[in-house]
XYZ file of C-alpha atoms in Angstrom:
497
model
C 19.523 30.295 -51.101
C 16.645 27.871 -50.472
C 14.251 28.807 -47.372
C 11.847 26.293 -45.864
C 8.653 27.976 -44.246
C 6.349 25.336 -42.773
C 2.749 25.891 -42.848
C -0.523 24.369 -40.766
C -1.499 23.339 -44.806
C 2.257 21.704 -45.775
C 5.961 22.297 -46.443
C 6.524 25.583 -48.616
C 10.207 25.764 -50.494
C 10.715 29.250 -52.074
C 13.918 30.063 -53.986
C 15.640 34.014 -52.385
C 15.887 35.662 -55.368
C 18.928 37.948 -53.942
C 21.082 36.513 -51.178
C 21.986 40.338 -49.954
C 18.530 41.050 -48.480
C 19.583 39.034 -45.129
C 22.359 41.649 -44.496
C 19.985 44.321 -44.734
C 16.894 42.860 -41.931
C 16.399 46.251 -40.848
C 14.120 47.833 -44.000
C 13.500 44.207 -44.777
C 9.680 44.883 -44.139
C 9.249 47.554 -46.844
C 10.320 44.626 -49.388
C 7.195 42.792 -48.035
C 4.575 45.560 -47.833
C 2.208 44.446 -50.887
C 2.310 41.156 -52.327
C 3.915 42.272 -55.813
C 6.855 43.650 -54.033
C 7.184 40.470 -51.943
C 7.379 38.662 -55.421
C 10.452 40.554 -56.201
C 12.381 38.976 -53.005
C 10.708 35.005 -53.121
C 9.598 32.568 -55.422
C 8.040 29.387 -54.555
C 9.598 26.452 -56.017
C 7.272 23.663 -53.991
C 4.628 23.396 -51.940
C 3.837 19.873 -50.441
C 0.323 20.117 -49.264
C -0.502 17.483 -45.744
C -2.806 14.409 -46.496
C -4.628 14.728 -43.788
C -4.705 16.552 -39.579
C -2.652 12.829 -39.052
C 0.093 13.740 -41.093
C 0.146 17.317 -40.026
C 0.224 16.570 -36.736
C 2.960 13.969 -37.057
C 5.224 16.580 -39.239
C 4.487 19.424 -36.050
C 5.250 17.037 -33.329
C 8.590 16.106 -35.197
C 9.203 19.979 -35.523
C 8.496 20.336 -32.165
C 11.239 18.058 -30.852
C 13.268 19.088 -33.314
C 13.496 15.895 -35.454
C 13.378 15.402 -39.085
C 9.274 14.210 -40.066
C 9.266 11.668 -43.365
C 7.108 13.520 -45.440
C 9.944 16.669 -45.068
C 12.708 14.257 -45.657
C 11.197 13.125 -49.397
C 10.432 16.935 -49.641
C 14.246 18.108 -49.186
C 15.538 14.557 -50.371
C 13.296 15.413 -54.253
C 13.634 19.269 -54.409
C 17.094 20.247 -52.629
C 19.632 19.782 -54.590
C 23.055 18.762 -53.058
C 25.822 19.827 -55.424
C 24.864 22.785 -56.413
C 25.646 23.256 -52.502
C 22.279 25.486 -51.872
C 22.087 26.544 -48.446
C 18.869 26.297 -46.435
C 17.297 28.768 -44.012
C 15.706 26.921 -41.701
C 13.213 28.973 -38.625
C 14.478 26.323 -36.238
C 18.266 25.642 -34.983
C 17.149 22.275 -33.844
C 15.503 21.435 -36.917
C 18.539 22.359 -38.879
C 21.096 20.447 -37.141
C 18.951 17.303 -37.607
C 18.583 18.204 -41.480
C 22.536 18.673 -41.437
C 23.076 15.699 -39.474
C 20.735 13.372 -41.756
C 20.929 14.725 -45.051
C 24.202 16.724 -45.034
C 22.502 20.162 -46.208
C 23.630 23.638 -44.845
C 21.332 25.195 -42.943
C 21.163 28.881 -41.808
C 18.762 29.632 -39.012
C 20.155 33.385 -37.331
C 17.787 36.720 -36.415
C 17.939 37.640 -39.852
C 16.046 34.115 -41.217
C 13.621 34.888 -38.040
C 13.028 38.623 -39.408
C 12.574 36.771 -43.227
C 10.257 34.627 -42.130
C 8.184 36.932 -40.382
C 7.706 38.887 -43.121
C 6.710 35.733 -45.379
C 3.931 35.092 -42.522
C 2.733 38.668 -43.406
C 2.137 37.787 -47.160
C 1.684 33.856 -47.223
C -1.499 34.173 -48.888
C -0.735 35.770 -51.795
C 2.823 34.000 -51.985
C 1.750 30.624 -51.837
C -0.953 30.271 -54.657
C -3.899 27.627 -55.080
C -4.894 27.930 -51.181
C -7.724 29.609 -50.205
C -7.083 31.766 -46.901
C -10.670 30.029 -45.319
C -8.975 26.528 -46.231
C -5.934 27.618 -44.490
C -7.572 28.735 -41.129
C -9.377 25.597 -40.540
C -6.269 23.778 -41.466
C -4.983 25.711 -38.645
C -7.758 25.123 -36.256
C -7.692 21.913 -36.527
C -3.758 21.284 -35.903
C -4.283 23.410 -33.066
C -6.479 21.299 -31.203
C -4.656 18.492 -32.543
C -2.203 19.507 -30.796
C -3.125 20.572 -27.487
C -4.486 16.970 -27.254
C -1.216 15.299 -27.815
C 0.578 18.215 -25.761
C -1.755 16.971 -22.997
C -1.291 13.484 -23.376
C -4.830 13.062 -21.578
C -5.541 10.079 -19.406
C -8.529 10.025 -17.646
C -6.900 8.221 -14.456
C -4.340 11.375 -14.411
C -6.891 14.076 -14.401
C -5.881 15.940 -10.893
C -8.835 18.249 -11.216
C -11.629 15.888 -10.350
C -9.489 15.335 -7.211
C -9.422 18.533 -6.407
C -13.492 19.046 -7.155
C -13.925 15.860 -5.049
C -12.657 17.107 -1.983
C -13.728 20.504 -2.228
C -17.170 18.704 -2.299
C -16.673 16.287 0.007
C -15.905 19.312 2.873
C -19.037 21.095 1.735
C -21.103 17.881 1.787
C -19.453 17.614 5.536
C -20.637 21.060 6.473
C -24.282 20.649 5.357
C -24.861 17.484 6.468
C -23.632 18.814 10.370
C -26.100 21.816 9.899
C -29.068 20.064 8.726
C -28.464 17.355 11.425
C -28.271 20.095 14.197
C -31.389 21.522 12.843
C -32.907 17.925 13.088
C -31.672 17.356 16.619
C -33.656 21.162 17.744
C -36.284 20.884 15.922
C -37.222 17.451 17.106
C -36.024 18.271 20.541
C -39.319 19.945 21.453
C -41.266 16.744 20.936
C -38.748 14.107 22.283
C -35.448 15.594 24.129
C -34.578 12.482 25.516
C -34.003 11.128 22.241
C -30.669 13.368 21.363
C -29.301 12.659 24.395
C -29.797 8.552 24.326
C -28.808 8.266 20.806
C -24.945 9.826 19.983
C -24.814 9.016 16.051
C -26.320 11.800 14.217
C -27.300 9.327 11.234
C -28.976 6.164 13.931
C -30.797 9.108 15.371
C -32.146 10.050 11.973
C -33.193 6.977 10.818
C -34.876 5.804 14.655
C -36.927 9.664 14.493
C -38.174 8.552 10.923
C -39.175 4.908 11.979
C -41.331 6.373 15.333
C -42.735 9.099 14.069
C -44.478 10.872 17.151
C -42.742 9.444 21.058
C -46.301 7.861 20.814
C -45.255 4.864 18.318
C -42.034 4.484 19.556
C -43.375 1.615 22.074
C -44.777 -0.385 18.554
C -42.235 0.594 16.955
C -39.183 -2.045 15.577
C -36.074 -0.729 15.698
C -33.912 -3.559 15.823
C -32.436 -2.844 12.462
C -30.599 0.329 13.661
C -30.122 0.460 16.987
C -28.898 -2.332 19.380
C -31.482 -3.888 22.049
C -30.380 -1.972 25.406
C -30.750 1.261 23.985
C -33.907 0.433 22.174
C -35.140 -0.547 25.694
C -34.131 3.290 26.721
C -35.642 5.048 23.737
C -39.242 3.211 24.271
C -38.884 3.732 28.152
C -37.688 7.849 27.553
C -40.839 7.905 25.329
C -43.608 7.016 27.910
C -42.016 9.697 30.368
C -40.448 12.050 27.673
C -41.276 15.888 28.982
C -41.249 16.969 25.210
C -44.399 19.081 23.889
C -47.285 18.007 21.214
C -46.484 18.407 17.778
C -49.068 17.976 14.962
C -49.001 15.766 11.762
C -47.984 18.238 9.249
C -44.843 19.258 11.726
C -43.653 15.428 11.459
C -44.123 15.443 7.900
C -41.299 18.291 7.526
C -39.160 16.543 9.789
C -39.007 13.087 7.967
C -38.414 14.908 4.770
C -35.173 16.920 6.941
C -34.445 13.427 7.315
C -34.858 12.125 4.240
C -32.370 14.573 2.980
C -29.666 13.973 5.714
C -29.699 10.625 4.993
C -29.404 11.200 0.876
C -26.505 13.497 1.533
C -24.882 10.779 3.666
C -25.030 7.947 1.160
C -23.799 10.206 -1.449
C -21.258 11.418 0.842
C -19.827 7.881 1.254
C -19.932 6.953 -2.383
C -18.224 10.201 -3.437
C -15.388 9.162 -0.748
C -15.409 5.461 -2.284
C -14.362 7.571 -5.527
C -12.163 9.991 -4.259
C -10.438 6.930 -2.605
C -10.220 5.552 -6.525
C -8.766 8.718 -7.918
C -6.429 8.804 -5.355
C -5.370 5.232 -5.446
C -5.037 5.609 -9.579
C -3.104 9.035 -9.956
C -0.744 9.332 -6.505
C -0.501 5.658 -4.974
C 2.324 6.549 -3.309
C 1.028 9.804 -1.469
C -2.346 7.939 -0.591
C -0.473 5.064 0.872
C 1.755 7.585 3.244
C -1.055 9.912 4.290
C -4.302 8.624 3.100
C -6.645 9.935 0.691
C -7.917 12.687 2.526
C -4.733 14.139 3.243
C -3.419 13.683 -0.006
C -6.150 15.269 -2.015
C -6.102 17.927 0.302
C -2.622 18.649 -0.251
C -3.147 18.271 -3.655
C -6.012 20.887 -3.744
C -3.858 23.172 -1.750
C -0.889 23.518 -3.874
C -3.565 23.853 -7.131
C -2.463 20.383 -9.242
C 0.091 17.271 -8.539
C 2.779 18.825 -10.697
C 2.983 22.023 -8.112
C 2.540 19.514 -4.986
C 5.608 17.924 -6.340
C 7.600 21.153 -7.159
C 7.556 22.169 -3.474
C 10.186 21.579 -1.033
C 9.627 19.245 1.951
C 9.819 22.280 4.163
C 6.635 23.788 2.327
C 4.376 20.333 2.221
C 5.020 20.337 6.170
C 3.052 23.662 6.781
C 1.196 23.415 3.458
C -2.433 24.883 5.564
C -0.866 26.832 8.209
C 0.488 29.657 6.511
C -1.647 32.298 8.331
C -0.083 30.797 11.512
C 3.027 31.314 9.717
C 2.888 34.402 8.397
C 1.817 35.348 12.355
C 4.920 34.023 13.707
C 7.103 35.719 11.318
C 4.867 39.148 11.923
C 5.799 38.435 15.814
C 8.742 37.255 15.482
C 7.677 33.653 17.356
C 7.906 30.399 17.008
C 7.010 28.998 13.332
C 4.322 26.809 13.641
C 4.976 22.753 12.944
C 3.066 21.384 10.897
C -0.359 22.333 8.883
C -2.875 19.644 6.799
C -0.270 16.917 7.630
C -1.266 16.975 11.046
C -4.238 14.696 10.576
C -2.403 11.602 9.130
C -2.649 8.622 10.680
C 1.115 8.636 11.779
C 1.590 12.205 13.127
C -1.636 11.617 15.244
C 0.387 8.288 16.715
C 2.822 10.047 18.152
C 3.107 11.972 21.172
C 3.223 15.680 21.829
C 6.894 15.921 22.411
C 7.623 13.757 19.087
C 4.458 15.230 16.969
C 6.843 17.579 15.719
C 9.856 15.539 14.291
C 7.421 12.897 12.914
C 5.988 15.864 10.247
C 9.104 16.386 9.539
C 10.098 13.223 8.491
C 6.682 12.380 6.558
C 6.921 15.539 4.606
C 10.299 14.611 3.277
C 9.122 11.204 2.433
C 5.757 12.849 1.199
C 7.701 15.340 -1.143
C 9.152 12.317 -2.429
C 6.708 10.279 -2.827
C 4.385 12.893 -4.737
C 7.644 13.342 -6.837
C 7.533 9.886 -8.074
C 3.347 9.827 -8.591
C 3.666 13.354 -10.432
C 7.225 12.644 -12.987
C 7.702 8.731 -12.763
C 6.255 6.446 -14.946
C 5.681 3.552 -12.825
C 1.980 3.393 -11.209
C 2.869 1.022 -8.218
C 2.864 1.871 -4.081
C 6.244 0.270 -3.917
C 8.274 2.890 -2.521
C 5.263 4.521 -0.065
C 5.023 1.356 1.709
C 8.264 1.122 2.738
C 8.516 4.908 3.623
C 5.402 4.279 5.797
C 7.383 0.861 7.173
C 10.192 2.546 8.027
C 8.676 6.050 9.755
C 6.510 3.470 11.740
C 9.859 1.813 13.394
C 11.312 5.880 13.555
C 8.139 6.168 15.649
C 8.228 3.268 17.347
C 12.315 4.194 18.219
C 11.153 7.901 19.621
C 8.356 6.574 21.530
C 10.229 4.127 23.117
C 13.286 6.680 24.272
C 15.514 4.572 22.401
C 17.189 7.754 20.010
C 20.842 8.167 19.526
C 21.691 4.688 21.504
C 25.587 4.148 22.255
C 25.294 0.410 21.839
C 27.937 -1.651 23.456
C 28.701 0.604 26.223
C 27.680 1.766 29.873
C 27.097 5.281 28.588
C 23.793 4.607 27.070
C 22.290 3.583 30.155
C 23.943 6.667 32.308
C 22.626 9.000 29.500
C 18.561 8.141 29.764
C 18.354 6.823 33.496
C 18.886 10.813 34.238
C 15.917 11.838 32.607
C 13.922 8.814 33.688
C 12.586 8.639 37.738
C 13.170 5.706 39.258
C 9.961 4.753 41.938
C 11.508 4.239 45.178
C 8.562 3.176 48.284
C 9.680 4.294 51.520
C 7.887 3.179 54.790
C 7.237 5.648 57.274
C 8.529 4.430 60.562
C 5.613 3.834 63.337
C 7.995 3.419 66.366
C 9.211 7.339 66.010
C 5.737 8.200 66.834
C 6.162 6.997 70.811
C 7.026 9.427 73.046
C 7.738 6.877 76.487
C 11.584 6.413 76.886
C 12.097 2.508 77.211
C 14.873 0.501 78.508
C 16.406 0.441 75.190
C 17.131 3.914 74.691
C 18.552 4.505 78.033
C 21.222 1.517 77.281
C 21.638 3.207 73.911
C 22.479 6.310 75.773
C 24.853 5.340 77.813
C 27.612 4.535 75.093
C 27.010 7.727 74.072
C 27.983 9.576 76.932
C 31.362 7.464 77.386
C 31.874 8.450 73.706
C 31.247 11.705 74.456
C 33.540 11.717 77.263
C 36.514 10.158 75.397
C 36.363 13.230 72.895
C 36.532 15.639 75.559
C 39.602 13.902 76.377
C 41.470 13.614 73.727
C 40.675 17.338 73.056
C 42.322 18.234 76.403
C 45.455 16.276 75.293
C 45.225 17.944 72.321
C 45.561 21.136 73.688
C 48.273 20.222 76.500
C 50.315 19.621 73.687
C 49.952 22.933 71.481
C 50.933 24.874 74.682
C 53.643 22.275 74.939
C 55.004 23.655 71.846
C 54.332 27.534 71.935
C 57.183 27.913 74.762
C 59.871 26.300 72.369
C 58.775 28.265 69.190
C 59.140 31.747 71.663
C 62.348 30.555 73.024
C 63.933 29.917 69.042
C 62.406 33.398 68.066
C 64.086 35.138 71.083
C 67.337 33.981 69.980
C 66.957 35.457 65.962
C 65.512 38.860 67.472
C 69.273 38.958 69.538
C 70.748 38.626 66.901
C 69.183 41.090 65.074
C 70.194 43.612 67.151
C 73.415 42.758 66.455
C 73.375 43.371 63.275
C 71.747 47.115 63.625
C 74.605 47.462 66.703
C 77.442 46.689 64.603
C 76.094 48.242 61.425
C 75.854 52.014 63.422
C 79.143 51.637 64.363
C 80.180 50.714 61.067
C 78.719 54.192 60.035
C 80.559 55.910 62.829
């Protein structure tokens, strides 16, 4: 029996001296414990050394995926010889079912090749000769970076990480930039408090405090280049009656370098977000297009890579960020919350409260879906989000409008939402009920009244003439049964007599 051992060097062949040694695996190791005994069991018949980390890498791949490389086919093809019917033990099943397939060898590959060639690994130095063991470990080193790289198959545009880094930074550049402003806003505030409250934007107010200086120069100074005329006007009028105290030169010298700083972090701020906006665009073009690249990338960063984001379940990417709200509800046994970091897309913050919840559902199906196909599919287009986002918009535009489960064609429809819908119905208070004088009207309207009145009264009276009409004849038929009655009873006790 032939085995093949493959190597990070090359292809080793060795020749099983006795075939029985496979039955017996379990003291297989003794056979194996110095390298003279180990000559007793194998002898190498070939070793095909690789050209090059190409070649190697090429024959590993092919080993990998369990295909037959060329340099092992000339190898089997030269030294293998096929009527003499040698079988082949072979570490890999795969790998020996594509040698069978393509050069009609038998291969054996069972636990007891496995346990062989663990105990060749053990003594491959001293079995295969002519290779220095410090040869052999770069040899090794080398494939195995090799083949991490290919493993990886590394694209820069499909790097998920410097998503991930991106928004992470963009939140903390967020947070600084809010607490140095707010510092900016106080600590200017003694001088000039009118200022904060004229001018809303946090980066126009920056940029207007380091044109002026001092309140003093804010009448000479231009600041038509960030802030529009009227409330120019305001600033240079606040400053000439500003209540704000004296501050010294070396106090507005710390400010404009606060300011300097704010406004650094803001341009770097919007040029990171121009490149998260790449990334995104480049890696999930379907996700971005659904829920923007904020969204996305914090999704992404949430469930750790792309690859997990598209392993969860719609269910998950719908409260993906609320799962200590979760985890609360299930604690208190209350209602789960709705939705997490898919709140903030553009179309769940469309909607209205009462719909807010069924449009999260619906994105984060098409979301899972979508990050699905940007994760596993090969195709780099935004195809299939923008007609998820087409048609959610018209599911929208259906709930907002009342229009859901329509019965088209029949009167139901209508019956079925005018009950839940109030019709506006103006009714005008009468001013003639507030007179209290009796006019001539009313005592004409009166009168027909009382003759109507009257006419009841009669007709009760008949009414009544009649019943008693009628109770004399019904006593006068009940007399005659009770008669006869007793003469029933009468003729009965003298029966019995």
């Amino acid at each position: 029996m032939l085995v093949l051992f493959e190597t990070p060097a090359g292809y080793a062949i060795f020749k099983l001296l006795d075939d029985k040694k496979l039955t017996q695996t379990e003291n297989l190791y003794t056979d194996f414990e110095t390298p003279e005994r180990a000559s007793k069991v194998l002898k190498l018949k070939h070793f095909e050394k690789f050209a090059d980390t190409t070649e190697a890498l090429a024959a590993t791949t092919a080993a990998v995926e369990g295909k037959v490389s060329k340099s092992l086919k000339k190898i089997l093809k030269k030294y293998v010889d096929k009527d003499l019917q040698d079988q082949l033990a072979v570490a890999d099943a795969k790998l020996g079912s594509a040698i069978k397939d393509k050069l009609n060898l038998q291969c054996v590959s069972n636990t007891s090749v496995q346990e062989l060639m663990r105990c060749i690994r053990s003594q491959m130095d001293s079995l295969i000769a002519g290779l220095p063991k410090k040869e052999m470990t770069a040899m090794a080193l080398g494939l195995a970076h090799s083949l991490s790289r290919y493993k990886l198959k590394f694209s820069p545009d499909k790097v998920d990480t410097m998503i991930i880094q991106a928004v992470c930074l963009l939140d903390d550049l967020d947070k600084e930039l809010n607490n140095y402003i707010m510092r900016c806003r106080e600590w200017y505030g003694w001088h000039f408090p009118e200022l904060g409250k004229i001018i809303a934007d946090n980066i126009a107010f920056v940029k207007t405090l380091k044109i002026i200086g001092t309140r003093d120069n804010a009448s000479s100074s231009d600041l038509s280049d960030v802030l529009p005329e009227d409330i120019e006007e305001k600033v240079k009028e606040a400053a000439e009656i500003s209540m704000g105290t004296e501050i010294s030169e070396d106090d507005i010298m710390n400010i404009h370098q606060l300011c300097d700083q704010v406004i650094e972090i803001s341009n770097y701020r919007t040029q990171l977000y121009e490149y998260l906006k790449a990334r995104m665009m480049a890696m999930a073009p379907n996700l971005t297009v659904l829920v923007g690249e904020l969204v996305g990338a914090r999704l992404i960063s949430h469930a750790g890579s792309l690859i997990n984001l598209a392993k969860h379940p719609a269910s998950t990417v719908q409260i993906l960020g609320a799962e200590k709200a979760l985890f609360r509800a299930l604690k208190t046994k209350k209602d789960t919350p709705k939705y997490g970091l898919i709140y903030h897309t553009q179309l769940v913050g469309q909607s209205s409260t009462k719909n807010k919840g069924k449009m999260s559902r619906m994105l984060a199906a098409k979301a899972s879906l979508a990050t699905r196909v940007d994760a596993l599919g090969e195709d780099t287009t935004f195809d299939l989000g923008a007609e998820h986002k087409a048609k959610l918009e018209a599911r929208l535009r259906i709930l907002e409008e009342g229009n859901l489960r329509r019965i088209s064609g029949t009167g139901k429809a209508k019956a079925k939402f005018e009950k839940y819908h109030s019709v506006s119905e103006v009714k005008q208070y009468p001013s003639a009920a507030d007179s209290t004088l009796e006019s001539a009207s009313t005592s004409v309207e009166d009168a027909p009244k009382k003759k109507k009145k009257k006419s009841k009264q009669e007709s009760e009276d008949v009414e009544s003439e009649s019943v008693a009409v009628e109770e004399p004849a019904a006593v006068e038929e009940e007399a005659p049964k009770s008669d006869k009655k007793k003469k029933k009873k009468k003729t009965k006790s003298q029966d019995d007599e």
